[in-house]
mmCIF file of C-alpha atoms in Angstrom:
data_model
loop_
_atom_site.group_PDB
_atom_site.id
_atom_site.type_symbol
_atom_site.label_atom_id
_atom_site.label_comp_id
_atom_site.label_asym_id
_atom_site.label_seq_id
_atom_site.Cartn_x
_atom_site.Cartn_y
_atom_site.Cartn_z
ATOM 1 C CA UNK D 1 0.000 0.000 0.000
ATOM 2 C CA UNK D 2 1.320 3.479 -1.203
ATOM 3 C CA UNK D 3 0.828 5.297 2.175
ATOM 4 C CA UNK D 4 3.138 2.562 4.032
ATOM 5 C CA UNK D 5 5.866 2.774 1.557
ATOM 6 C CA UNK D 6 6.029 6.595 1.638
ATOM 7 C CA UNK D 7 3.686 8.356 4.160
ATOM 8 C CA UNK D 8 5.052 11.589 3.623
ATOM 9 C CA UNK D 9 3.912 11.565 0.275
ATOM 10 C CA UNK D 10 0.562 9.460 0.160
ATOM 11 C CA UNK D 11 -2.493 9.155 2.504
ATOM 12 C CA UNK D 12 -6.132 8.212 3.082
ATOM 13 C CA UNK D 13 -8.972 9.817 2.451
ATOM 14 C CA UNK D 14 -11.053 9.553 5.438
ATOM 15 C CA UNK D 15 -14.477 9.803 2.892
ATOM 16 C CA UNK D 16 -13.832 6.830 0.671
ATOM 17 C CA UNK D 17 -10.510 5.511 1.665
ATOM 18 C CA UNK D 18 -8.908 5.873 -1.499
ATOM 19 C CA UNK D 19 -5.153 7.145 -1.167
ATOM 20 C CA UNK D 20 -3.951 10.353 -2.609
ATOM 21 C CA UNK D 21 -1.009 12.191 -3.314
ATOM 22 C CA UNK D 22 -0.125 14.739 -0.419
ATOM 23 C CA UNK D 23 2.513 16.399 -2.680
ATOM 24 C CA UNK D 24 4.140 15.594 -5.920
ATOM 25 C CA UNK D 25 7.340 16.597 -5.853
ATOM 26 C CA UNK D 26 9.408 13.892 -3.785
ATOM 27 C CA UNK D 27 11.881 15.367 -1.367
ATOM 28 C CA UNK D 28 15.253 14.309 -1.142
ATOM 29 C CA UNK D 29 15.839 11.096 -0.158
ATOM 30 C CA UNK D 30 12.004 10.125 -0.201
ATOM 31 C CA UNK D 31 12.743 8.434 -4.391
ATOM 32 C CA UNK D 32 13.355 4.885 -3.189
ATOM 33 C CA UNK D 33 10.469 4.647 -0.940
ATOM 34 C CA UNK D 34 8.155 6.390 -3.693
ATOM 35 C CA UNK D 35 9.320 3.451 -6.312
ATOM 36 C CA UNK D 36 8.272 0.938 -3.710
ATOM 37 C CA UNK D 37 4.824 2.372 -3.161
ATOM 38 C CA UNK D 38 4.275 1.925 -7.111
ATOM 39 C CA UNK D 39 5.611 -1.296 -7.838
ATOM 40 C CA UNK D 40 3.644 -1.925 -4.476
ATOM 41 C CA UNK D 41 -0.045 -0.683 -5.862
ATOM 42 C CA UNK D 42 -2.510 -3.148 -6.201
ATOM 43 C CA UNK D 43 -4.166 -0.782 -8.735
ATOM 44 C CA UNK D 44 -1.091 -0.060 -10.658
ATOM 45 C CA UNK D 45 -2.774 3.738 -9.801
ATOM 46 C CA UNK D 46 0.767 5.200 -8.752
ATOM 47 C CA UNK D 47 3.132 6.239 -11.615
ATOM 48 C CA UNK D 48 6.404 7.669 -11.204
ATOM 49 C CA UNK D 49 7.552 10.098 -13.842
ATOM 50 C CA UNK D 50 11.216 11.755 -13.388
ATOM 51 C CA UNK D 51 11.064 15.395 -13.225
#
């Protein structure tokens, strides 16, 4: 689940439960853990695009 891997970037809506992106620009030292959340999606709803 995307919000384990990388909780400072992804999160729960409290309404539905979906997860979201909190911000898309992935601080320093955050990349690794944002690659695990998508190869982690059961969705395949998280892409990562290099800036």
């Amino acid at each position: 689940m995307c919000r384990l891997a990388a909780p400072q970037i992804f999160d729960l809506s409290d309404d539905d439960g979906h997860g979201y992106v909190l911000s898309e620009d992935v601080p320093p030292g955050l990349e690794e853990a944002v690659e695990q959340a998508a190869r982690g999606c059961p969705e395949d709803a998280v892409i990562v695009t290099p800036s």
